[in-house]
Amino acid sequence: MAAQSKVEALPPWGNAIAGSAGAVLANALVYPLDIVKTRLQVQMKRSSSDGAANPADGEHYNSTMDAISKIVKADGFSGLYAGMTGALLGVASTNFAYFYWYTVIRTLYFSSRKSSASPGTAVELSLGAVAGAVAQLFTIPVAVVTTRQQTTSKHERKGLIATGKEVVDSEDGVTGLWRGLKASLVLVVNPAITYGAYQRLREGLFPEKKNLKLWEAFALGAMSKALATIATQPLIVAKVGLQSKPPPSRNGKPFKTFGEVMSYIVEHEGLLGLFKGIGPQILKGLLVQGFLMMTKERIELSFILLFRYFRQIRAEKLQKLADMAAEKARHAGPLLTK
């Protein structure tokens, strides 16, 4: 069974390092799209009665290219990488935690089963959801701080630590670092759908194949992420609204629940407002997930080869010691019989 052997080929920390390294590299390559999708998702639709169209910096973005152009004009090219340090730290920690717990939970699941058949789709989604929930509990503070940095204008933007202190000093206190936790826990269905779909597509399109080619891993990662993004976009938009500064029309009053954010968006922008920013969100997801799975496959293979090499070296040393002990025993034999 390809899927099972693939998971068991490395220890949990090996899968965690491979997954987090692949995620950091992939997100670094497409980070400007992360800025753009966040800005598009946090802004409210321009209306004749609302002079301040965008709670972040007064700009209103009409499309992905329009957002890129206006961000570069206002903040320079560095504006496309605002909050990147925190974002990559969050990506690394989230993916390390996710892949670690996903491997542990999936391995425990297989070890507790008598049947060797592949798990069903519902089980795959459940395993991914549990791993995602555990990961979110430890990593959401970094996501909150990063979202604040991404949606703040250049002259108001602060460093990672200072932004975190600003969140703690707000009316929510320390709990503000876990703002949007409920939405994040609901959103664990996104990686669950992503990796559940990835496993299903892999088993269906490449049965019994342990190591995928680069383009195969990229294609499977992109397809699985697209499905997950379309299914969860309204929750993604609501989470961004929870973690960013509130719109001017709320007079600084933050949203309390993602249901409140969604109601506000529907009231002011209609149902389609729940899908704003879906263009760069899907594009980012396609590229990130494609690069992530492509890179993760290569890193996992490197680890497997490295472990195999160390096991071979260890076996050779043990054999050498055994040979030396046998040689000493042969020489000592006649002396012992006297």
Coordinates of C-alpha atoms in Angstrom, one line a residue, residues 164-326:
G164 CA 2.4 41.3 19.2
K165 CA 2.7 43.7 22.1
E166 CA 0.1 46.0 20.4
V167 CA -2.3 43.0 20.2
V168 CA -1.8 42.1 23.9
D169 CA -2.3 45.8 24.9
S170 CA -5.7 45.9 23.1
E171 CA -9.0 45.3 24.9
D172 CA -8.7 41.5 24.5
G173 CA -5.4 41.3 26.3
V174 CA -3.3 38.2 25.9
T175 CA -6.3 36.3 24.5
G176 CA -6.1 38.6 21.5
L177 CA -3.2 36.5 20.3
W178 CA -5.7 33.7 19.8
R179 CA -8.3 35.9 18.1
G180 CA -10.0 33.8 15.4
L181 CA -9.1 30.5 17.1
K182 CA -12.6 29.2 16.6
A183 CA -12.5 30.1 12.9
S184 CA -9.1 28.5 12.6
L185 CA -10.3 25.3 14.2
V186 CA -13.2 25.2 11.8
L187 CA -10.7 25.9 9.0
V188 CA -8.7 22.8 9.8
V189 CA -11.1 21.2 7.3
N190 CA -9.0 23.1 4.6
P191 CA -5.7 21.1 5.1
A192 CA -7.9 18.1 5.9
I193 CA -9.6 18.4 2.5
T194 CA -6.3 19.2 0.9
Y195 CA -4.3 16.2 2.2
G196 CA -7.3 13.9 2.1
A197 CA -7.8 14.8 -1.6
Y198 CA -4.0 14.5 -2.2
Q199 CA -4.0 11.0 -0.8
R200 CA -7.1 10.0 -2.7
L201 CA -5.8 11.5 -6.0
R202 CA -2.4 9.8 -5.5
E203 CA -3.8 6.4 -4.8
G204 CA -6.2 6.8 -7.8
L205 CA -3.8 8.2 -10.3
F206 CA -0.5 6.7 -9.2
P207 CA -1.3 3.4 -7.3
E208 CA 1.6 1.6 -5.7
K209 CA 4.0 4.4 -6.7
K210 CA 6.2 5.3 -3.7
N211 CA 8.1 8.3 -5.2
L212 CA 6.4 10.8 -7.5
K213 CA 8.0 12.8 -10.2
L214 CA 8.3 16.5 -9.6
W215 CA 5.4 17.4 -12.0
E216 CA 3.2 14.7 -10.6
A217 CA 3.6 15.9 -7.0
F218 CA 3.1 19.5 -8.1
A219 CA -0.1 18.7 -10.1
L220 CA -1.6 16.6 -7.2
G221 CA -0.8 19.3 -4.7
A222 CA -2.3 22.1 -6.9
M223 CA -5.5 20.2 -7.6
S224 CA -6.1 19.2 -4.0
K225 CA -5.5 22.7 -2.7
A226 CA -7.9 24.2 -5.3
L227 CA -10.7 22.0 -4.1
A228 CA -10.1 22.9 -0.5
T229 CA -9.9 26.6 -1.1
I230 CA -13.2 26.8 -3.0
A231 CA -14.9 24.8 -0.3
T232 CA -13.6 27.0 2.6
Q233 CA -13.2 30.5 1.1
P234 CA -16.0 32.2 3.2
L235 CA -14.3 31.0 6.4
I236 CA -10.9 32.2 5.2
V237 CA -12.4 35.7 4.5
A238 CA -14.0 35.7 8.0
K239 CA -10.8 34.7 9.7
V240 CA -8.9 37.5 8.1
G241 CA -11.6 39.9 9.2
L242 CA -11.3 38.7 12.7
Q243 CA -7.6 39.0 12.9
S244 CA -7.2 42.5 11.2
K245 CA -8.3 45.9 12.4
P246 CA -12.1 46.5 12.2
P247 CA -13.5 48.6 9.3
P248 CA -13.8 52.4 10.0
S249 CA -17.6 52.1 10.1
R250 CA -17.4 50.1 13.3
N251 CA -15.5 52.9 15.1
G252 CA -12.7 50.6 16.3
K253 CA -15.1 47.9 17.6
P254 CA -13.5 44.5 16.7
F255 CA -15.5 41.5 15.5
K256 CA -16.1 38.8 18.1
T257 CA -17.0 35.8 16.0
F258 CA -16.5 34.7 12.4
G259 CA -20.3 34.6 12.1
E260 CA -20.4 38.3 12.9
V261 CA -17.8 39.0 10.3
M262 CA -19.8 37.0 7.7
S263 CA -23.0 38.7 8.5
Y264 CA -21.4 42.1 8.2
I265 CA -19.9 41.3 4.8
V266 CA -23.2 39.9 3.5
E267 CA -25.0 43.0 4.7
H268 CA -22.6 45.4 3.0
E269 CA -21.4 43.5 0.0
G270 CA -23.8 40.6 -0.6
L271 CA -23.0 36.8 -0.7
L272 CA -20.3 37.3 -3.3
G273 CA -18.4 39.3 -0.7
L274 CA -17.6 36.1 1.1
F275 CA -15.6 35.0 -1.9
K276 CA -13.6 38.2 -2.4
G277 CA -9.9 37.7 -3.0
I278 CA -10.5 34.1 -4.2
G279 CA -8.5 34.7 -7.4
P280 CA -5.1 35.3 -5.7
Q281 CA -6.2 32.9 -2.9
I282 CA -6.5 30.0 -5.4
L283 CA -3.5 31.1 -7.4
K284 CA -1.4 31.3 -4.2
G285 CA -2.8 28.0 -3.0
L286 CA -2.1 26.3 -6.3
L287 CA 1.5 27.4 -6.4
V288 CA 2.2 27.0 -2.7
Q289 CA 0.7 23.5 -2.4
G290 CA 2.3 22.4 -5.7
F291 CA 5.8 23.6 -4.7
L292 CA 5.2 22.3 -1.1
M293 CA 4.4 18.8 -2.1
M294 CA 7.0 18.8 -4.9
T295 CA 9.7 20.0 -2.4
K296 CA 8.4 17.7 0.4
E297 CA 8.7 14.7 -1.9
R298 CA 12.3 15.5 -2.7
I299 CA 13.2 16.2 1.0
E300 CA 11.5 13.0 2.2
L301 CA 13.4 11.0 -0.4
S302 CA 16.7 12.7 0.7
F303 CA 16.0 11.8 4.3
I304 CA 15.1 8.2 3.4
L305 CA 18.4 7.9 1.5
L306 CA 20.3 9.5 4.4
F307 CA 18.8 7.1 6.9
R308 CA 19.5 4.2 4.7
Y309 CA 23.1 5.3 4.4
F310 CA 23.5 5.7 8.2
R311 CA 21.9 2.3 8.7
Q312 CA 24.4 0.8 6.3
I313 CA 27.3 2.4 8.0
R314 CA 26.0 1.2 11.4
A315 CA 25.6 -2.3 10.0
E316 CA 29.1 -2.3 8.6
K317 CA 30.5 -1.1 12.0
L318 CA 28.6 -3.8 13.9
Q319 CA 29.8 -6.4 11.4
K320 CA 33.3 -5.2 11.8
L321 CA 33.1 -5.4 15.6
A322 CA 31.5 -8.9 15.3
D323 CA 34.4 -10.0 13.1
M324 CA 37.0 -8.6 15.5
A325 CA 35.3 -10.4 18.4
A326 CA 35.2 -13.7 16.5

